[in-house]
PDB file of C-alpha atoms in Angstrom:
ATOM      1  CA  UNK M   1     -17.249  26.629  40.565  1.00 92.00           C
ATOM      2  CA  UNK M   2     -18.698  23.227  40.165  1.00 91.00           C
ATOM      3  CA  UNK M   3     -21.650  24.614  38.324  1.00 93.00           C
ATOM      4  CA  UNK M   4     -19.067  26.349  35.418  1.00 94.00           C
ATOM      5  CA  UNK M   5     -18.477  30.059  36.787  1.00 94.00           C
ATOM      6  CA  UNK M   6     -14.995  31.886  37.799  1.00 94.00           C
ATOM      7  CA  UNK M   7     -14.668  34.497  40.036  1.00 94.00           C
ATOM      8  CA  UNK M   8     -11.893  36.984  40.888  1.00 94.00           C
ATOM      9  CA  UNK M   9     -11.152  39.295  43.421  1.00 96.00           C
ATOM     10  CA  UNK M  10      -8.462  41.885  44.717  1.00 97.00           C
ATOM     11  CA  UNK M  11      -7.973  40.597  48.406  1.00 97.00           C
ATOM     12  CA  UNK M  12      -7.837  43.243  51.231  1.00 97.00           C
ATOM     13  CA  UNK M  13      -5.946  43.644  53.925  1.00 96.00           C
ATOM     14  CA  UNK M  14      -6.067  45.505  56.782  1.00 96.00           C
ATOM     15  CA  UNK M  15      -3.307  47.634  59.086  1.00 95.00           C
ATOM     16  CA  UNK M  16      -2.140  44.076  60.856  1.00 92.00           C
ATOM     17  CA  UNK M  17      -1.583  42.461  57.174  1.00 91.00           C
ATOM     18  CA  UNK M  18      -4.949  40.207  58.152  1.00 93.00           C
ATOM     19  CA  UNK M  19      -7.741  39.465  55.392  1.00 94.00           C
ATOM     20  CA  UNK M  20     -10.104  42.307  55.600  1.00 94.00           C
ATOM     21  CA  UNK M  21     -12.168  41.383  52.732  1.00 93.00           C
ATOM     22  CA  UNK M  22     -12.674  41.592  48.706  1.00 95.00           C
ATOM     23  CA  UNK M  23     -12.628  44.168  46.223  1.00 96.00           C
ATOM     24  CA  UNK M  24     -12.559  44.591  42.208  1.00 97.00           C
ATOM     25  CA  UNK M  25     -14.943  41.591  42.179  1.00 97.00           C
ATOM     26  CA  UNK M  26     -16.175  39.695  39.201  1.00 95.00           C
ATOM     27  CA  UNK M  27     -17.915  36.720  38.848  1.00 95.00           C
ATOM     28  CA  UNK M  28     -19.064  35.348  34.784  1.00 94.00           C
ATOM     29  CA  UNK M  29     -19.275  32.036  33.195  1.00 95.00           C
ATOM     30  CA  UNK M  30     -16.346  30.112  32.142  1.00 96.00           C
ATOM     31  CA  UNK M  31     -16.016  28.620  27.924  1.00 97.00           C
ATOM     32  CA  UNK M  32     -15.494  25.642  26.343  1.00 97.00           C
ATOM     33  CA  UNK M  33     -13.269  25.456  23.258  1.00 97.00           C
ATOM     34  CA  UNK M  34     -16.281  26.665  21.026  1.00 96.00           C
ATOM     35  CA  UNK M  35     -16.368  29.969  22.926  1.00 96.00           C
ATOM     36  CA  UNK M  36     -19.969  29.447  24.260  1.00 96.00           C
ATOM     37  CA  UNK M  37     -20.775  29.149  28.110  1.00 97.00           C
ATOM     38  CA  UNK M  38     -20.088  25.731  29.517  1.00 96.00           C
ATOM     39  CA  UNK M  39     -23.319  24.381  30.321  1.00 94.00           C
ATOM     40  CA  UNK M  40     -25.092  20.813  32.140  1.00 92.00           C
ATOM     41  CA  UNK M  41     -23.250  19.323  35.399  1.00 88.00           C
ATOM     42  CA  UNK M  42     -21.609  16.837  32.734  1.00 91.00           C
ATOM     43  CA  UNK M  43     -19.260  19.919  31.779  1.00 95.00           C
ATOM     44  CA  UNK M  44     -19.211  22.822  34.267  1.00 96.00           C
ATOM     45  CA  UNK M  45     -17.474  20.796  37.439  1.00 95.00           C
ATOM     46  CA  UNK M  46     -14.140  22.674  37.764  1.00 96.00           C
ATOM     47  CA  UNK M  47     -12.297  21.020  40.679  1.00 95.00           C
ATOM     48  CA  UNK M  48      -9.153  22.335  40.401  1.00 97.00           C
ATOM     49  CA  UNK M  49      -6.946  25.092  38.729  1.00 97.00           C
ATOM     50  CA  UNK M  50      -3.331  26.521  38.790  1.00 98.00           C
ATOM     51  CA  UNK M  51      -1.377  28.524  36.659  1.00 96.00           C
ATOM     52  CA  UNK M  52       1.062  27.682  34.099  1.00 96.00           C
ATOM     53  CA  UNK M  53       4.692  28.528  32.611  1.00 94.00           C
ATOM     54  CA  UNK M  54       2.669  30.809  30.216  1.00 94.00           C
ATOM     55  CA  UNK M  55       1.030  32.966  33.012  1.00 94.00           C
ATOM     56  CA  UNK M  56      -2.310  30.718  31.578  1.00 96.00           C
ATOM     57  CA  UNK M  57      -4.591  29.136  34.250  1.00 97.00           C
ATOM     58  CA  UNK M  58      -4.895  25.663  34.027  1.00 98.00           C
ATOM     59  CA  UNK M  59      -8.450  24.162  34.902  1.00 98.00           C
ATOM     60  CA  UNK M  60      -8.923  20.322  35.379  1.00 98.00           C
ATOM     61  CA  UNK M  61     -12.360  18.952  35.359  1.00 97.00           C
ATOM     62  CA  UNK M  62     -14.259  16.132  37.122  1.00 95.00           C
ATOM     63  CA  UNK M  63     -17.570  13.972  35.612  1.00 94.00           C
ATOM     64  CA  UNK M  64     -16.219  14.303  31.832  1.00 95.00           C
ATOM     65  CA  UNK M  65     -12.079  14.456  32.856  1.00 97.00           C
ATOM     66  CA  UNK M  66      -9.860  16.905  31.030  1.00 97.00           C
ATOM     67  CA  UNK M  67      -7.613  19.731  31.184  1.00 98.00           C
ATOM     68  CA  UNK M  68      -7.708  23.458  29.950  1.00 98.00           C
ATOM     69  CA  UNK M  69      -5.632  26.523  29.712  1.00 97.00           C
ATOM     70  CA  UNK M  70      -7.466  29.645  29.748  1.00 97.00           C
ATOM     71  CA  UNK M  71      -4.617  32.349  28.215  1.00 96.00           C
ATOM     72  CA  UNK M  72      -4.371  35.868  29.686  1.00 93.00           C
ATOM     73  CA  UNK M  73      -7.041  37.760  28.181  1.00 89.00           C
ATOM     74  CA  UNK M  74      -8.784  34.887  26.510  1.00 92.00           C
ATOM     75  CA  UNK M  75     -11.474  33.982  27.503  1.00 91.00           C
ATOM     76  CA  UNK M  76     -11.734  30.623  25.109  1.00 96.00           C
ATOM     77  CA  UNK M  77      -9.344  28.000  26.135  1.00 97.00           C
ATOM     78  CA  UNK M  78      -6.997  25.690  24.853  1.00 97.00           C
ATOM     79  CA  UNK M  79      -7.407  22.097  25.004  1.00 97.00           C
ATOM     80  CA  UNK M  80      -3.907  20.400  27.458  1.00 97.00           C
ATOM     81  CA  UNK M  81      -3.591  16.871  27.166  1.00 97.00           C
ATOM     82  CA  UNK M  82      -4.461  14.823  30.374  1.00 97.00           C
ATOM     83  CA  UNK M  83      -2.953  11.358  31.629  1.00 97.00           C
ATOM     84  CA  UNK M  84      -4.329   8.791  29.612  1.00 96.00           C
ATOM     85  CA  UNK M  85      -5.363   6.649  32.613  1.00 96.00           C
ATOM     86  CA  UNK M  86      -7.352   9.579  33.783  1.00 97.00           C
ATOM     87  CA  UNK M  87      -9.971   8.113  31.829  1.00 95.00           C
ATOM     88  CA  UNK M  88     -10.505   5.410  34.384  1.00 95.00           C
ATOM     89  CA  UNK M  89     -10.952   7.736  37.288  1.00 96.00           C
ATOM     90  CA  UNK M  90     -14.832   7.411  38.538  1.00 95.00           C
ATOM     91  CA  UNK M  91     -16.821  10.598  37.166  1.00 94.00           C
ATOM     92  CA  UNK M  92     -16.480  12.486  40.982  1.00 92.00           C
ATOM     93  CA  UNK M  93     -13.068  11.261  41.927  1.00 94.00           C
ATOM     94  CA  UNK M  94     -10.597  12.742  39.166  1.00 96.00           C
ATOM     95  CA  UNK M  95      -8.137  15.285  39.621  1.00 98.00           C
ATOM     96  CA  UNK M  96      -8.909  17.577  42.476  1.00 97.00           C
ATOM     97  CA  UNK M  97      -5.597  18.819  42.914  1.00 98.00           C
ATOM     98  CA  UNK M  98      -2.953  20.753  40.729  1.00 98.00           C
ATOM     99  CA  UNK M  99       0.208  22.553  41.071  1.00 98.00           C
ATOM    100  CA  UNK M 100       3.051  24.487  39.132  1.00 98.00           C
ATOM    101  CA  UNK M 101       6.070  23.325  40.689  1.00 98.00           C
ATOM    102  CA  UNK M 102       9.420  25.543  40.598  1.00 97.00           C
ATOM    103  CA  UNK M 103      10.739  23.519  37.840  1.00 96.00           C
ATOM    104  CA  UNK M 104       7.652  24.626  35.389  1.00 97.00           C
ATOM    105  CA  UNK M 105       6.293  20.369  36.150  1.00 98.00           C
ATOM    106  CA  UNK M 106       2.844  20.023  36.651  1.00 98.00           C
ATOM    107  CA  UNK M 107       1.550  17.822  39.841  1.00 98.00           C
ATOM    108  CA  UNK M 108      -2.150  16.663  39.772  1.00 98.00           C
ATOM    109  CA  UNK M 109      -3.758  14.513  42.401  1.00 98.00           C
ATOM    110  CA  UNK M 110      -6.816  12.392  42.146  1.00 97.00           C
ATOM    111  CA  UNK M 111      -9.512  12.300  45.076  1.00 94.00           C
ATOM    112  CA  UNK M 112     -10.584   9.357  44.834  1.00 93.00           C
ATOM    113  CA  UNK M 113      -9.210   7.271  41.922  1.00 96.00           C
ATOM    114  CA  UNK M 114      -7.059   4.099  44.037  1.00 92.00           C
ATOM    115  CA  UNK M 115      -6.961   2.487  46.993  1.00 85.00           C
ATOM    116  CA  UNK M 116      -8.155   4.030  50.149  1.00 75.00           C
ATOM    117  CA  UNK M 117      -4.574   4.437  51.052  1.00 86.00           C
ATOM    118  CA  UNK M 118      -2.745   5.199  47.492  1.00 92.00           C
ATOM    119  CA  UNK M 119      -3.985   7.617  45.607  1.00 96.00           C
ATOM    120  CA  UNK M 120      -3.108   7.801  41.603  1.00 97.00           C
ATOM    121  CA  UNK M 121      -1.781  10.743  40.490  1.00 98.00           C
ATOM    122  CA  UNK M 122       0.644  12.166  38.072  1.00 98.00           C
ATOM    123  CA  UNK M 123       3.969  14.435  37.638  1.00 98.00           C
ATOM    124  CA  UNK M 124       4.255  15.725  33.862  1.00 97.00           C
ATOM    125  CA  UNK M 125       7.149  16.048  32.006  1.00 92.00           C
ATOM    126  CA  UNK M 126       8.377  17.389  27.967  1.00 87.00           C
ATOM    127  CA  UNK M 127       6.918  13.959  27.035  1.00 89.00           C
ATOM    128  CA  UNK M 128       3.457  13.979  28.797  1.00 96.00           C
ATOM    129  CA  UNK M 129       2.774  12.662  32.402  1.00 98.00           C
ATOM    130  CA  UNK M 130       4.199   9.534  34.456  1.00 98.00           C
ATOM    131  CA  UNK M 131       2.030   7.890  37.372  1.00 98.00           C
ATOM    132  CA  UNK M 132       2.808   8.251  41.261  1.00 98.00           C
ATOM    133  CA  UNK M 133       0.474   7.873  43.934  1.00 97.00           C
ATOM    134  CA  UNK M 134      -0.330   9.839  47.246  1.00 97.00           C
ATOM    135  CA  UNK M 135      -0.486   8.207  50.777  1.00 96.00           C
ATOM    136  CA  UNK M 136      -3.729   9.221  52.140  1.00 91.00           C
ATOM    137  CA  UNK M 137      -4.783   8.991  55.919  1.00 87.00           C
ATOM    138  CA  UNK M 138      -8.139   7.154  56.523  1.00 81.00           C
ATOM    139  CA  UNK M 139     -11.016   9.791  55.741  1.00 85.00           C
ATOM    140  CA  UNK M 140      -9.490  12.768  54.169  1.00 92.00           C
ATOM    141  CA  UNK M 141      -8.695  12.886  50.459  1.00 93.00           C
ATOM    142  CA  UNK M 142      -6.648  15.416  48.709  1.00 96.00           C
ATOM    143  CA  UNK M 143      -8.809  18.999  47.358  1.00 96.00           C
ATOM    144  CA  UNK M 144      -5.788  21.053  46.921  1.00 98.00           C
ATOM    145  CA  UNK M 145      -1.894  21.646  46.496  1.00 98.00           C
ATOM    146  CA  UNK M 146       0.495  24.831  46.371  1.00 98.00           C
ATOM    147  CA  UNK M 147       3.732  24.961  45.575  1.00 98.00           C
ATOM    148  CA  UNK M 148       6.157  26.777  48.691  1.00 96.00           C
ATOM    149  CA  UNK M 149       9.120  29.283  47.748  1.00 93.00           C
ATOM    150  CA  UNK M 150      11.447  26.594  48.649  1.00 94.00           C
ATOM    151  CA  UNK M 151       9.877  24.027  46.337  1.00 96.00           C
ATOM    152  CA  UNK M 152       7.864  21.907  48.651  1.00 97.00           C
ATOM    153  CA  UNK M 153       4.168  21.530  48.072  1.00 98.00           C
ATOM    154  CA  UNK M 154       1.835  22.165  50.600  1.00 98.00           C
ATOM    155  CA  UNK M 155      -1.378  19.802  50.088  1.00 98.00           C
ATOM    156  CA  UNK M 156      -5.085  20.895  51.817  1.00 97.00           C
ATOM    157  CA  UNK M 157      -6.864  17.468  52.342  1.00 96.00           C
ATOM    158  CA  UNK M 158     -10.219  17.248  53.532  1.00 92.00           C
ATOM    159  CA  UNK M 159     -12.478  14.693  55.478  1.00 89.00           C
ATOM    160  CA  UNK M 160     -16.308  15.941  54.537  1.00 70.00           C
ATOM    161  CA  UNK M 161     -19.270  14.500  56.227  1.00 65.00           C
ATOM    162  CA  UNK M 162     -23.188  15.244  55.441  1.00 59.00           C
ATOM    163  CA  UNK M 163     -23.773  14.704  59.319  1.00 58.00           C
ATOM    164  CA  UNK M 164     -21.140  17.882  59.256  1.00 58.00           C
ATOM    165  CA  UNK M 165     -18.588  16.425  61.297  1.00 63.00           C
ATOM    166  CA  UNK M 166     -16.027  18.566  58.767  1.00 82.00           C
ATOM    167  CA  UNK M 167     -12.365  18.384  59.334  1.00 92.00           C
ATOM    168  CA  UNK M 168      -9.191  19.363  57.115  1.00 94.00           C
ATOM    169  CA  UNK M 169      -5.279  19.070  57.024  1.00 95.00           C
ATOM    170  CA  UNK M 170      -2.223  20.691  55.445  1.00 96.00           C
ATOM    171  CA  UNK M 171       0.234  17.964  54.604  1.00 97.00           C
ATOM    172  CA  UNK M 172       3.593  19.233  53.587  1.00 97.00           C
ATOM    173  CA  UNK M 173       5.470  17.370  50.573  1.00 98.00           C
ATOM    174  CA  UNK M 174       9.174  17.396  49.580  1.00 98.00           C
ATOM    175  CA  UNK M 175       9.724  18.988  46.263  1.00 97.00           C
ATOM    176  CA  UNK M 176      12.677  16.825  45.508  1.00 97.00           C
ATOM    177  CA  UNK M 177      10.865  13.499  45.802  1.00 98.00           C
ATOM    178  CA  UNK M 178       8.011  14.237  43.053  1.00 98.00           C
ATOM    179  CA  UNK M 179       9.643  12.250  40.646  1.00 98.00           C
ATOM    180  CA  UNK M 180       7.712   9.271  38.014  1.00 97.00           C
ATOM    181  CA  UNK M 181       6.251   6.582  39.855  1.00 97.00           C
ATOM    182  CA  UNK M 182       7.069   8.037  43.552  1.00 97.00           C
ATOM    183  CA  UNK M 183       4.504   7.062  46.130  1.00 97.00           C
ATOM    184  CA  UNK M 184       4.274  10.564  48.086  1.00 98.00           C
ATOM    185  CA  UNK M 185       3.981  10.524  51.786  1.00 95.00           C
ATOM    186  CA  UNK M 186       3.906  13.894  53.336  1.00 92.00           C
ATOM    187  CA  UNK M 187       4.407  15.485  56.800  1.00 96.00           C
ATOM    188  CA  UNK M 188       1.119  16.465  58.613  1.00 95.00           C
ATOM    189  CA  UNK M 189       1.724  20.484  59.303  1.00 94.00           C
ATOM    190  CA  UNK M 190      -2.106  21.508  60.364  1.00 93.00           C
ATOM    191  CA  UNK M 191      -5.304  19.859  60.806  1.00 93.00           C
ATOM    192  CA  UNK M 192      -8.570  21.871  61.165  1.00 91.00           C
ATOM    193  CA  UNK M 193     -11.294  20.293  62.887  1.00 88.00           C
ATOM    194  CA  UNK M 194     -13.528  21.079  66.339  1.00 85.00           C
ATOM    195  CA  UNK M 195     -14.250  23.835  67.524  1.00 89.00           C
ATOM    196  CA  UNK M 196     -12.318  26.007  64.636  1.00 88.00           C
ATOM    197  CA  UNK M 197     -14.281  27.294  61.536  1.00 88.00           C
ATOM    198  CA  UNK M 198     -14.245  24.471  59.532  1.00 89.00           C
ATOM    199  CA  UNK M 199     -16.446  23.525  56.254  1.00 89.00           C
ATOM    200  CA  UNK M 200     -15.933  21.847  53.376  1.00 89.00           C
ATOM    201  CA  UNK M 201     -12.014  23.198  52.350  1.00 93.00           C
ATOM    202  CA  UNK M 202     -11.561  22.595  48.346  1.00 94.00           C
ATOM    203  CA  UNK M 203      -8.758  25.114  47.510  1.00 96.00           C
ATOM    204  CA  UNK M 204      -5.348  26.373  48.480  1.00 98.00           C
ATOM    205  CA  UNK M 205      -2.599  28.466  47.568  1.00 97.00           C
ATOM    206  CA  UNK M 206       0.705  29.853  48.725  1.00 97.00           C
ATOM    207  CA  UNK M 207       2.732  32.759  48.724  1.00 95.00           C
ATOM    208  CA  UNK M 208       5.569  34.376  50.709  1.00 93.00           C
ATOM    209  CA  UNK M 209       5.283  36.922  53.442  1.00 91.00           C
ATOM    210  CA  UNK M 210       6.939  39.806  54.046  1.00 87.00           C
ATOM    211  CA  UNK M 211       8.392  38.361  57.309  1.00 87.00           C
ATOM    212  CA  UNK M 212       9.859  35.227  55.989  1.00 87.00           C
ATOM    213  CA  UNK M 213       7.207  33.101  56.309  1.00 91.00           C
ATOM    214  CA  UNK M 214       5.123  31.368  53.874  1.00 93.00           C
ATOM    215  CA  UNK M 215       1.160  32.640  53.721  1.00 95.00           C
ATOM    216  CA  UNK M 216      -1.450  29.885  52.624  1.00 97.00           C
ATOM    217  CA  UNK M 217      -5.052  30.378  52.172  1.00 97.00           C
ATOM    218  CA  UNK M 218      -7.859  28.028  51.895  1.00 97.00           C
ATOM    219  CA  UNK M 219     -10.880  28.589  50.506  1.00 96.00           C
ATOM    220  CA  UNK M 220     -14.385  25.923  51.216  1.00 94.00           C
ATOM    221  CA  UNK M 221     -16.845  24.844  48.760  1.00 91.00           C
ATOM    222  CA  UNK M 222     -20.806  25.572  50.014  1.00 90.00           C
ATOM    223  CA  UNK M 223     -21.864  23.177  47.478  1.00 86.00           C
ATOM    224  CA  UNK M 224     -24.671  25.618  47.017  1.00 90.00           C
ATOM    225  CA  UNK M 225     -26.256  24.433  50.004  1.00 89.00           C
ATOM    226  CA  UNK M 226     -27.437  26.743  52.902  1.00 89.00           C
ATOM    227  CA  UNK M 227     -25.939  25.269  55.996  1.00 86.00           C
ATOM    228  CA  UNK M 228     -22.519  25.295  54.261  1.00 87.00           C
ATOM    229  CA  UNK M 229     -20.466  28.302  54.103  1.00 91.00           C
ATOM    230  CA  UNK M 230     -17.665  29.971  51.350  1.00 92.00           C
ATOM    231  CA  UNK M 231     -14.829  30.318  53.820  1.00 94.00           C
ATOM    232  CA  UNK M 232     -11.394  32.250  53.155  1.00 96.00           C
ATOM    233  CA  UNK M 233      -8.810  32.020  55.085  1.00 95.00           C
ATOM    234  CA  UNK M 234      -5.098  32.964  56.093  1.00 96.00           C
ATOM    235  CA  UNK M 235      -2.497  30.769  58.047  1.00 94.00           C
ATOM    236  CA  UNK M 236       1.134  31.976  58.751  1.00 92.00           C
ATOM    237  CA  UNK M 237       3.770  28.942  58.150  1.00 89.00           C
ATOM    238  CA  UNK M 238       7.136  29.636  59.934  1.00 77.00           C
ATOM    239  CA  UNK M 239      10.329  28.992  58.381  1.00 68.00           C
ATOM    240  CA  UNK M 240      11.634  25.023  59.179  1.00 63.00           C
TER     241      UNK M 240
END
C-alpha cells in the first residue's frame, strides 16, 4: 500500500469459476533493508510490484525512487538497482508499472515522468536498463502491466479525477517490440468508464484460463479515503 503494508490473500471462486471472495488473509508491514518497518510517506509509497526470475517480488517505490526484492520467506529485502535517470522522475510520477516478461526482462513504466504523450520508461537487460517511452492517450497514465501467456503485455491505465469522473483502459502491447529505446504504442482492448464500477484502478495481473483464454484482474486504490472503494475484479480476454 502507499502507506508501507502488504497484503495477501487466497482468492475464491465460486461453482461458475467467478470471484467469490478472499480467504487465508494477511495483512503486516513491509521492511526496509535494516529489517525494521518502513515508516513516513517519504518511504512507505509502494506503487508497483511483480515477481522475479527468483520467485522474489519486486517492489518499486515512488517519492524516494528505488527498487526491492523481497525473497521467498524473507521478509528483509534486497536492494535492485534502478535506471539511473529514474532519479529525475518528480517524487509522485516514478515507476507505477512493472512486469516479468517471458524472457526473464524486466519492463517498468513511469506515470508521469515525460511528455504528456511519451512516457519514459525502461526494458532491463544482463547490463542494467535501456530507455523507451510509452504513448499515452490524453488523461490516462499507466498504473499497471502483466505479462500474457503469449508474451504480450497487457497495460491497466487510468484517468483519475477528484470530481470522480473515474475511467480506466487495458491497452495491449506486443511482446516482440519491447526492445531499448522503442517508443511503445499499444492496442486499446477495454476501457472502463460510465455507468460500470469504476474507481481509481492501480494494479493488474494476468493468468491463463482453463478455457483458453487469458484472465486479468484489476485491483483500485481507495487512497484511504471514504468515498473511494478497494475494487477486485475479473475480465475474460478471448484468444486473437
Amino acid at each position: 500500500t502507499d502507506r508501507g503494508a502488504r497484503f495477501s490473500a487466497r482468492l475464491a471462486y465460486d461453482e461458475r469459476g467467478h470471484l467469490a471472495g478472499l480467504r487465508n488473509t494477511d495483512m503486516g508491514a513491509m521492511s526496509g533493508l535494516d529489517g525494521a518497518p518502513l515508516e513516513g510517506t517519504f518511504s512507505t509509497d509502494a506503487e508497483a510490484m511483480s515477481t522475479g526470475v527468483e520467485g522474489e517480488i519486486i517492489v518499486a517505490f515512488e517519492r524516494r525512487h528505488r527498487l526491492r526484492r523481497y525473497l521467498p520467506g524473507r521478509a528483509t529485502p534486497e536492494p535492485l538497482a534502478a535506471p539511473a535517470e529514474l532519479d529525475g522522475a518528480p517524487s509522485n510520477g516514478g515507476i507505477e508499472a512493472l512486469t516479468l516478461l517471458s524472457d526473464g526482462r524486466l519492463l517498468a513504466l513511469t506515470e508521469a515522468f515525460g511528455s504528456s504523450r511519451a512516457l519514459v520508461g525502461w526494458v532491463s537487460d544482463a547490463g542494467g536498463w535501456s530507455v523507451l517511452t510509452y504513448a499515452t492517450l490524453a488523461g490516462f497514465h499507466p498504473t499497471g502491466a502483466a505479462t500474457l501467456g503469449d508474451g504480450d503485455v497487457v497495460v491497466l491505465e487510468r484517468a483519475f479525477s477528484q470530481l470522480g469522473t473515474d475511467a480506466a483502459r487495458l491497452v495491449r502491447l506486443d511482446g516482440d517490440a519491447i526492445v531499448p529505446g522503442a517508443r511503445l504504442s499499444g492496442v486499446e482492448i477495454a476501457v472502463l468508464g460510465a455507468p460500470l464500477s469504476v474507481d481509481n484502478f492501480e494494479g493488474v495481473a494476468a493468468r491463463p484460463g482453463d478455457g483458453g483464454e487469458d484472465l486479468i484482474y484489476i485491483i483500485s486504490d481507495d487512497n484511504f479515503r471514504a468515498r473511494q472503494r478497494t475494487l477486485l475484479m475479473m475480465l475474460a480476454l478471448g484468444r486473437r
